[in-house]
XYZ file of C-alpha atoms in Angstrom:
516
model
C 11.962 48.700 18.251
C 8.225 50.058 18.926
C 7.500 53.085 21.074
C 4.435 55.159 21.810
C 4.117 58.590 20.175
C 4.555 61.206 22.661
C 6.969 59.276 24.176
C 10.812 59.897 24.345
C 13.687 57.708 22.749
C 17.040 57.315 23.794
C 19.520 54.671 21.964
C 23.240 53.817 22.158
C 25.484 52.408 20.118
C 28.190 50.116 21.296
C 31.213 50.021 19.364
C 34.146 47.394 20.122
C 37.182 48.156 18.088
C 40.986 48.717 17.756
C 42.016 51.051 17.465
C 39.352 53.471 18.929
C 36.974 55.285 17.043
C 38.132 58.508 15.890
C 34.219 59.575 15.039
C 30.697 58.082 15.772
C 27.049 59.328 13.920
C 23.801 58.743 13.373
C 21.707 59.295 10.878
C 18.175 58.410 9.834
C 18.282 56.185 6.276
C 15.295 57.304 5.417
C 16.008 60.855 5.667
C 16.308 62.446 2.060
C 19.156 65.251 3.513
C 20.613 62.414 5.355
C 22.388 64.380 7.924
C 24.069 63.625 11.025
C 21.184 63.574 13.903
C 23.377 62.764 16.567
C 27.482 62.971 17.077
C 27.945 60.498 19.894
C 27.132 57.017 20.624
C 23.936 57.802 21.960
C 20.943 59.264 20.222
C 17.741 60.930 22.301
C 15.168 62.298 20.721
C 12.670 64.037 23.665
C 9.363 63.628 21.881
C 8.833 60.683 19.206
C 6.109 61.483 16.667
C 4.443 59.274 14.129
C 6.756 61.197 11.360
C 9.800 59.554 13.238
C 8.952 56.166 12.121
C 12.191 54.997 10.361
C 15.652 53.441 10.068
C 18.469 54.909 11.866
C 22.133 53.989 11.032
C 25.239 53.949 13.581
C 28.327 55.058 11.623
C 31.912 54.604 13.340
C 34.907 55.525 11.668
C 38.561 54.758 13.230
C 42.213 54.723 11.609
C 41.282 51.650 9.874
C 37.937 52.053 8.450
C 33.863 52.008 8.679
C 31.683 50.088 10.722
C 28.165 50.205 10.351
C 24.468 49.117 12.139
C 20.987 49.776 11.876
C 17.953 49.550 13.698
C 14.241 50.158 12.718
C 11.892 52.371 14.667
C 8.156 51.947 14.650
C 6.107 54.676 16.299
C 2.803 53.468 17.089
C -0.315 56.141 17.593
C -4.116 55.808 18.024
C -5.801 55.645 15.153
C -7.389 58.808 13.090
C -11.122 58.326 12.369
C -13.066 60.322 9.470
C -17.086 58.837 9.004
C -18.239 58.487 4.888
C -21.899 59.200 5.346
C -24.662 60.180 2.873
C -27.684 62.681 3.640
C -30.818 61.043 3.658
C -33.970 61.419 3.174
C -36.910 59.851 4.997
C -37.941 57.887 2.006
C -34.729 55.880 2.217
C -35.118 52.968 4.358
C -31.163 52.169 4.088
C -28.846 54.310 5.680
C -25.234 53.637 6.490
C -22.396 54.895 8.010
C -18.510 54.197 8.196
C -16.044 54.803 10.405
C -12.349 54.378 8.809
C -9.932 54.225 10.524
C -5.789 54.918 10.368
C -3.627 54.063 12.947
C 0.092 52.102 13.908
C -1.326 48.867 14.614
C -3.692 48.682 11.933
C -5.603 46.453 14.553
C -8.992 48.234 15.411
C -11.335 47.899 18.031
C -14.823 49.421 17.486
C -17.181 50.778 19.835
C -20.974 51.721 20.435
C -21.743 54.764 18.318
C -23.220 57.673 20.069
C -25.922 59.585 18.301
C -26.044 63.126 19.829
C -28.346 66.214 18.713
C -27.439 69.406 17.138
C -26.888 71.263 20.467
C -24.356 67.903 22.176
C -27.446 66.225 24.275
C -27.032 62.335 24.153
C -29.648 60.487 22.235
C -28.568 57.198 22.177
C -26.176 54.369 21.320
C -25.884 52.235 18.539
C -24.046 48.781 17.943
C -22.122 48.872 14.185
C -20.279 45.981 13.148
C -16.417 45.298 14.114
C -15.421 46.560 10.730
C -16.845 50.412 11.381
C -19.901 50.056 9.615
C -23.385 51.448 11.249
C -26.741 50.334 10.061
C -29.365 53.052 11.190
C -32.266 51.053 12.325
C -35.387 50.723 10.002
C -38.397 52.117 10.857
C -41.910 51.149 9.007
C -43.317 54.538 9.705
C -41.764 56.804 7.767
C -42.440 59.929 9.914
C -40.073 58.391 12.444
C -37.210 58.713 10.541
C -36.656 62.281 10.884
C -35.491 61.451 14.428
C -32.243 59.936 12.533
C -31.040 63.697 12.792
C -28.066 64.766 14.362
C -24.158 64.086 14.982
C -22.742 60.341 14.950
C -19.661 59.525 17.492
C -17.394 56.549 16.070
C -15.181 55.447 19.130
C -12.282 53.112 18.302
C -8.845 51.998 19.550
C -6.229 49.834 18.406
C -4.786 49.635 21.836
C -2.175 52.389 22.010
C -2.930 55.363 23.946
C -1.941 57.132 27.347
C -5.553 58.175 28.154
C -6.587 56.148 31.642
C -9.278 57.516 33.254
C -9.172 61.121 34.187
C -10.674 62.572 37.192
C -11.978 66.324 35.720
C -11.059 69.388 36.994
C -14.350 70.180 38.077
C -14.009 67.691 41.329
C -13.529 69.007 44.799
C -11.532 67.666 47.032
C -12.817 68.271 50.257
C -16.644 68.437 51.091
C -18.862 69.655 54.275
C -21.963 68.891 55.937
C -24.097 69.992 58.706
C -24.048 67.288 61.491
C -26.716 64.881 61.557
C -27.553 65.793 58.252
C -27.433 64.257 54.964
C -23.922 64.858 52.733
C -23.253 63.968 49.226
C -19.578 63.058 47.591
C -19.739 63.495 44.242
C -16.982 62.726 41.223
C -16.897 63.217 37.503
C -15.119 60.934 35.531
C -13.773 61.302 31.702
C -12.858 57.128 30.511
C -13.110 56.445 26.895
C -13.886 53.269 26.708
C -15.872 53.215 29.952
C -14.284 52.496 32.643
C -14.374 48.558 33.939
C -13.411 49.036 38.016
C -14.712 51.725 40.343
C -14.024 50.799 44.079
C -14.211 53.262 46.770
C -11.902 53.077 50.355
C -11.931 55.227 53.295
C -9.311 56.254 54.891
C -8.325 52.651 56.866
C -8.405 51.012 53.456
C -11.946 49.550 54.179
C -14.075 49.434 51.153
C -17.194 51.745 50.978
C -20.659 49.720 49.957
C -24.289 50.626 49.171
C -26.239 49.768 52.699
C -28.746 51.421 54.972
C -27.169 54.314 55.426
C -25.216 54.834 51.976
C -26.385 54.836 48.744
C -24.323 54.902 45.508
C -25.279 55.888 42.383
C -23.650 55.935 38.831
C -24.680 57.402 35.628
C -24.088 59.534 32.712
C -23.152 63.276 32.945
C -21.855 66.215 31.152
C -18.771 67.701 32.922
C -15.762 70.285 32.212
C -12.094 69.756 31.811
C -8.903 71.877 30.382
C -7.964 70.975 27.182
C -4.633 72.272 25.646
C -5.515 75.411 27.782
C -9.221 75.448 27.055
C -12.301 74.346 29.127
C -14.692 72.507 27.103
C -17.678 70.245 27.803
C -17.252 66.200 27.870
C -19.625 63.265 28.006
C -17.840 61.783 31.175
C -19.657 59.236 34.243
C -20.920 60.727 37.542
C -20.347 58.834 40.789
C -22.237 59.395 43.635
C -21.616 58.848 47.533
C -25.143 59.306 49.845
C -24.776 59.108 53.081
C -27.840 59.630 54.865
C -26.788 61.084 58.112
C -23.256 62.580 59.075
C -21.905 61.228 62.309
C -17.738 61.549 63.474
C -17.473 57.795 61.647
C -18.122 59.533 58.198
C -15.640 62.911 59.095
C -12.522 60.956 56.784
C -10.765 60.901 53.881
C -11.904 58.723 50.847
C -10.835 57.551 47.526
C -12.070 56.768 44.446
C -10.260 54.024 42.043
C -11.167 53.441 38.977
C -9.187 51.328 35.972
C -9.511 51.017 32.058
C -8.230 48.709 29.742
C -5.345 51.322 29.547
C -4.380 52.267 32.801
C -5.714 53.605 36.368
C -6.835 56.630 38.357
C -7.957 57.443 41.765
C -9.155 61.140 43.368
C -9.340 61.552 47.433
C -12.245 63.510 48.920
C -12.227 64.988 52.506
C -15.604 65.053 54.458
C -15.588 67.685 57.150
C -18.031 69.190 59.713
C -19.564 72.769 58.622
C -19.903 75.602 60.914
C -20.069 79.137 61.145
C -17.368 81.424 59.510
C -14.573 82.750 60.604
C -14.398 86.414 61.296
C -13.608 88.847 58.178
C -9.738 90.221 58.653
C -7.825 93.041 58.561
C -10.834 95.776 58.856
C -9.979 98.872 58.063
C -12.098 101.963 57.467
C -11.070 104.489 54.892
C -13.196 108.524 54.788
C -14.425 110.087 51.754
C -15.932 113.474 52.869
C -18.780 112.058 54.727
C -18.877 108.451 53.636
C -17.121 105.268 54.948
C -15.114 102.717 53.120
C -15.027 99.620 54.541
C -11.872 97.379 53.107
C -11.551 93.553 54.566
C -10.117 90.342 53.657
C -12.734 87.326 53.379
C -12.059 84.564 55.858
C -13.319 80.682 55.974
C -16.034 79.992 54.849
C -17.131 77.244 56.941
C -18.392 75.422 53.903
C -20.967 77.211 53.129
C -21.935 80.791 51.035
C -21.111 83.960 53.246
C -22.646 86.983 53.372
C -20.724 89.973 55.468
C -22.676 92.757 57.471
C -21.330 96.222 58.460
C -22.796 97.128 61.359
C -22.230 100.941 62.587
C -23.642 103.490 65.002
C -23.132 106.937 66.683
C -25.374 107.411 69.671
C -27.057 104.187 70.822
C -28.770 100.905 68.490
C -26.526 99.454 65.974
C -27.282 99.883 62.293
C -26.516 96.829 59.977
C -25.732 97.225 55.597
C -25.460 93.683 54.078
C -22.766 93.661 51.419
C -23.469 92.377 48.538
C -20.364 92.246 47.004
C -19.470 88.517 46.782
C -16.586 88.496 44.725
C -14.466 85.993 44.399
C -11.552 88.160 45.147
C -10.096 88.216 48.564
C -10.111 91.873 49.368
C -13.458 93.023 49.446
C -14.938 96.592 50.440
C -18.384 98.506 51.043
C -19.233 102.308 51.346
C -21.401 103.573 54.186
C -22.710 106.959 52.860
C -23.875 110.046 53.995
C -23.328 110.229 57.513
C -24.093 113.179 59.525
C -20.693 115.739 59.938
C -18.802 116.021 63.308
C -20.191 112.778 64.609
C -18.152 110.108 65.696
C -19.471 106.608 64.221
C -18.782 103.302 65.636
C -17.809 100.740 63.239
C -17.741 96.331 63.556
C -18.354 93.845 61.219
C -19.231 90.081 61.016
C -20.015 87.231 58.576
C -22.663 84.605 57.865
C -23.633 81.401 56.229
C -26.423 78.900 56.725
C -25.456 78.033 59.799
C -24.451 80.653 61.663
C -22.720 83.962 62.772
C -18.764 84.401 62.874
C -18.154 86.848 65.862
C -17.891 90.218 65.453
C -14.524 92.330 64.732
C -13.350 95.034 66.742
C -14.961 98.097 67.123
C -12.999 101.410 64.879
C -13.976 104.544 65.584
C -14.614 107.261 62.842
C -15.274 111.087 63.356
C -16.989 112.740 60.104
C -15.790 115.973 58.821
C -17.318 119.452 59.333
C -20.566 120.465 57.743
C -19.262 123.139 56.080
C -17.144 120.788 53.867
C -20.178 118.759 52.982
C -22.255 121.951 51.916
C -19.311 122.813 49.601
C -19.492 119.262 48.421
C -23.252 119.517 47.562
C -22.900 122.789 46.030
C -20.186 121.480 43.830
C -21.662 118.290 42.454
C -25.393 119.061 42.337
C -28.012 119.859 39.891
C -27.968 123.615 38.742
C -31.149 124.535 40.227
C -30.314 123.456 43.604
C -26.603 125.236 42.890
C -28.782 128.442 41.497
C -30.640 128.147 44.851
C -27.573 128.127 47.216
C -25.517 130.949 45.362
C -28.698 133.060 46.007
C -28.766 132.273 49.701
C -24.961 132.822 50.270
C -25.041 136.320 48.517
C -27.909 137.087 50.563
C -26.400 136.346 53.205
C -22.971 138.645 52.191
C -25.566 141.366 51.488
C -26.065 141.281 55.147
C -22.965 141.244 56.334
C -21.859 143.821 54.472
C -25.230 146.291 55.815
C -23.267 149.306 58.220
C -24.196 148.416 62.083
C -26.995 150.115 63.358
C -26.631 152.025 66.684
C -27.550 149.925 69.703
C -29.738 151.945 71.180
C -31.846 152.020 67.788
C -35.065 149.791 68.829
C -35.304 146.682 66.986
C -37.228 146.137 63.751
C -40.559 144.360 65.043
C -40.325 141.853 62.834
C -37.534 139.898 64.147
C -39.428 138.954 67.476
C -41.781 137.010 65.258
C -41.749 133.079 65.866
C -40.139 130.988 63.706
C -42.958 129.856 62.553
C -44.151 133.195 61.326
C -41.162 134.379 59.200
C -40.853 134.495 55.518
C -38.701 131.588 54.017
C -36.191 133.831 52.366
C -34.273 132.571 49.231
C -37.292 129.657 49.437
C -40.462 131.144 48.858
C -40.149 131.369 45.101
C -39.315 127.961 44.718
C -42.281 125.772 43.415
C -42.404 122.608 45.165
C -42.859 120.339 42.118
C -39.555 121.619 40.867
C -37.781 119.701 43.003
C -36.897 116.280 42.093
C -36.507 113.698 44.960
C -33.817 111.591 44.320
C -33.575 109.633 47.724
C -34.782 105.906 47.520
C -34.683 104.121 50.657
C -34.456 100.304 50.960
C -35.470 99.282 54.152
C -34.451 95.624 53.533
C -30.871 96.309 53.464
C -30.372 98.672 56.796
C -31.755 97.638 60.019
C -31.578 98.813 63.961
C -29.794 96.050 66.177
C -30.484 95.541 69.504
C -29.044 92.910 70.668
C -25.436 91.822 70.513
C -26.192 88.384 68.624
C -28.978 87.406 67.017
C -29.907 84.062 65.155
C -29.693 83.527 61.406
C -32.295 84.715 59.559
C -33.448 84.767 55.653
C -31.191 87.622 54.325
C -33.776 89.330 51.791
C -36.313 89.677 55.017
C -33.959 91.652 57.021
C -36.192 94.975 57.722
C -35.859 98.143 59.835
C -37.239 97.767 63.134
C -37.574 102.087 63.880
C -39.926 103.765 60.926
C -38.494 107.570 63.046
C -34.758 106.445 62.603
C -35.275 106.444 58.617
C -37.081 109.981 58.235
C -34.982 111.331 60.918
C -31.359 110.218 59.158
C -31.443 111.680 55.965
C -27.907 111.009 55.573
C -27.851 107.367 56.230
C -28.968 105.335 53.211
C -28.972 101.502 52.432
C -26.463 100.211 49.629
C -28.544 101.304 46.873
C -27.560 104.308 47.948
C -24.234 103.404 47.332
C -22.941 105.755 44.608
C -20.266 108.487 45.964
C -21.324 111.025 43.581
C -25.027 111.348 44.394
C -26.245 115.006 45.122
C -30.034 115.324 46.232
C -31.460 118.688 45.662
C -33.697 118.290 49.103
C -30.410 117.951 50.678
C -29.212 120.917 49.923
C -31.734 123.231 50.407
C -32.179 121.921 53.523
C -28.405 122.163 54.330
C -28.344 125.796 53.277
C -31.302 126.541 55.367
C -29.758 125.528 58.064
C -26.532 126.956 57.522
C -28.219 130.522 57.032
C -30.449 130.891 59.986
C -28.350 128.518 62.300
C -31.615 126.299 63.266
C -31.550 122.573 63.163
C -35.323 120.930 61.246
C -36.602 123.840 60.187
C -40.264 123.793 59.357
C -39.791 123.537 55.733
C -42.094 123.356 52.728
C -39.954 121.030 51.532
C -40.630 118.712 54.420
C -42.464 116.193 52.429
C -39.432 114.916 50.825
C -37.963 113.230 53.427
C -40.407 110.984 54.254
């Protein structure tokens, strides 16, 4: 009895006797221990390797005595290949190299050798002779012959494997195109030997052919497929459907057939209509002191790349923040920072591909914190001049308070009818300007003003600000750059203590230069 390796065997033995047997075993001859293998009539093995090539003996024993029967087992496998080979030099004119093989048949079938370079790129193939034997070709110019370099492929079979063609895991199965556009199908294909049939069917059963509007093309390619767990590269074929403009005919289902000498494979692609997204779900908005997360789950694609926008706002004109993070994870989320305290900011959201807009999300409201919070905040996390600066302006400010009242009726000092303009800076006026390091970097091509409720697609990296006043006016309201939660900016928080001490909004600062 043959069988392929890999495979599984199950035999029974048949017994016809009187009385009945009292025991049954088998046991392989061959076997040095020679144990029992099996205790009933039947033996199964689930996975046959070449090492369980043998003779296997049914024993029955009754009240009267033995019986016996064997049977020989022949596990056939694809051959092993090792290539004898020399290293030559280009004064040699003669080089050779052999393929031997060892396999169950010992009835070999040899192949075009593939000569590859050092980093896998094909070269070329070679015809050897049908005992495994490769002549290099002779070249009269011996500088040629360094071009002999590189790694030799010996294919050969002796008719037993379970390797049809494989359809990679690389292949899609579902496509999309833009209507009255051009779409592409394409499949990988891993056959060794080459494959001998490739047909193509729609969905009907028709057969797909090159014409006017459809081109095929076939060829080499490198591809990927899992191996034993591991992705690795392959020499496989590439198989390609053009069709030249996409009407409702070509929105179907096809299939792809194709057939070696050892068996058969086929892989169905869908062709569908692109379009815009879908709208991003479950929006929520999450606040960190005076910054906005944004959390939402990614939605269709429409078979394209999508980018999602945040767009947000808390008198009139919509701000949009692309988001650039395009993971591949479904739950995705964006910051919004530095917004101005005890605001209430409008939130929405939509998402966009090369075709299109999804529509927008609901609107969530979000009120920021007080200010007082965010001056804490700033004094907290930021550099220790600007912390020196604020602990001098708060205990001035104590020193004040703490001052006994003055009688009513006592006339006021002069100087505090001066203008605004006129005063002293206080805790500011020994601070040299050049001290202060401006951390604030502004990226107009992220963050623009919207005014209209839809607009049409346009090239992402050219999306600008269309307001120069609304970016030196918001000094809390930053692009994604920007994006880093524990960012202090020392102009922030003199200018927050400022205005905390003398209860004025835009002071006329010396410091006014670095907000522009």
């Amino acid at each position: 009895m043959e069988i392929i390796e890999g495979q599984p065997l199950t035999i029974e033995c048949k017994v016809n006797s009187y009385p009945h047997p009292t025991q049954i075993k088998w046991r392989k001859k061959s076997d040095v221990t020679n144990d029992v293998i099996s205790a009933s009539s039947t033996l199964h093995i689930n996975v046959m390797t070449r090492k369980d090539t043998g003779v296997y003996l049914c024993q029955v024993i009754n009240s009267v005595g033995t019986g016996e029967k064997d049977i020989r087992i022949v596990v056939l496998y694809p051959p092993d290949l090792y290539i004898q080979y020399e290293n030559y030099t280009q004064e040699e004119e003669e080089r050779v190299l052999t393929c031997n093989a060892n396999g169950v048949p010992e009835k070999y079938l040899f192949y075009e050798w593939e000569h590859k370079s050092d980093h896998g790129n094909h070269i070329r193939f070679l015809i050897g002779s049908q005992d495994g034997v490769l002549h290099l070709p002779t070249y009269n110019i011996k500088q040629m012959r360094y071009q002999d370099n590189g790694y030799y492929k010996c294919t050969v079979t002796n008719g037993i494997t379970d390797s049809p063609p494989i359809f990679v895991a690389d292949n899609s199965k579902e496509i999309f195109g833009e209507y009255q556009k051009a779409v592409s199908m394409h499949v990988n294909v891993y056959s060794n030997p080459k494959y001998t049939i490739l047909d193509i069917v729609d969905h009907s059963g028709h057969y797909i052919t090159a014409g006017k509007h459809i081109k095929i093309i076939k060829g080499y390619t490198s591809t990927t497929d899992m191996f034993h767990g591991t992705r690795i590269h392959l020499k496989g074929y590439k198989v390609t459907v053009n069709i030249e403009r996409l009407t409702d005919e070509y929105l179907q289902d096809y299939t792809f057939r194709v057939k070696n000498e050892f068996g058969r494979s086929r892989h169905s692609i869908t062709v569908r209509r692109a379009s815009t997204p879908d709208i991003p779900l479950n929006v929520t908005t999450t606040l960190v002191r005076n910054d906005v997360r944004v959390e939402w789950v990614r939605n269709f694609n429409g078979g394209y790349r999508q980018c999602f926008f945040i767009e947000y706002r808390h008198e009139i004109g919509w701000k949009r923040v692309q988001s650039f993070n395009c993971t591949t994870e479904d739950i995705i989320s964006w910051t919004i920072p530095n917004l101005h305290s005890n605001n209430i900011y409008m939130f929405r959201m939509f998402s966009r591909n090369r075709i299109g807009d999804s529509n927008r999300t609901e609107e969530i409201a979000v009120k920021i914190g007080s200010e007082n919070n965010i001056i804490f905040y700033y004094a907290m996390v930021g550099s220790a001049p600007a912390t020196l600066i604020l602990v001098m302006a708060i205990g001035a400010f104590v020193r004040r308070l703490r001052r006994p009242k003055k009688n009513t009726s006592i006339q006021q000092d002069p100087s505090q009818n001066e203008p605004l303009e006129a005063r002293p800076y206080g805790p500011y006026d020994e601070i040299n300007e050049d001290e202060i390091i401006d951390n604030v970097a502004f990226n107009p091509d992220q963050e623009t003003d919207v005014n209209s409720e839809y607009e049409q697609p346009v090239n992402f990296s050219t999306i600008k600000s269309e307001s120069d006043s609304s970016r030196s006016s918001s000094n809390g309201e930053s692009n994604e750059e920007d994006i880093n939660e524990n960012h202090t900016f020392t102009k922030d928080v003199c200018l927050n203590s400022y205005e905390h001490l003398t209860d004025e909004r835009q002071p006329n600062s010396p410091y006014t230069t670095l907000t522009h």
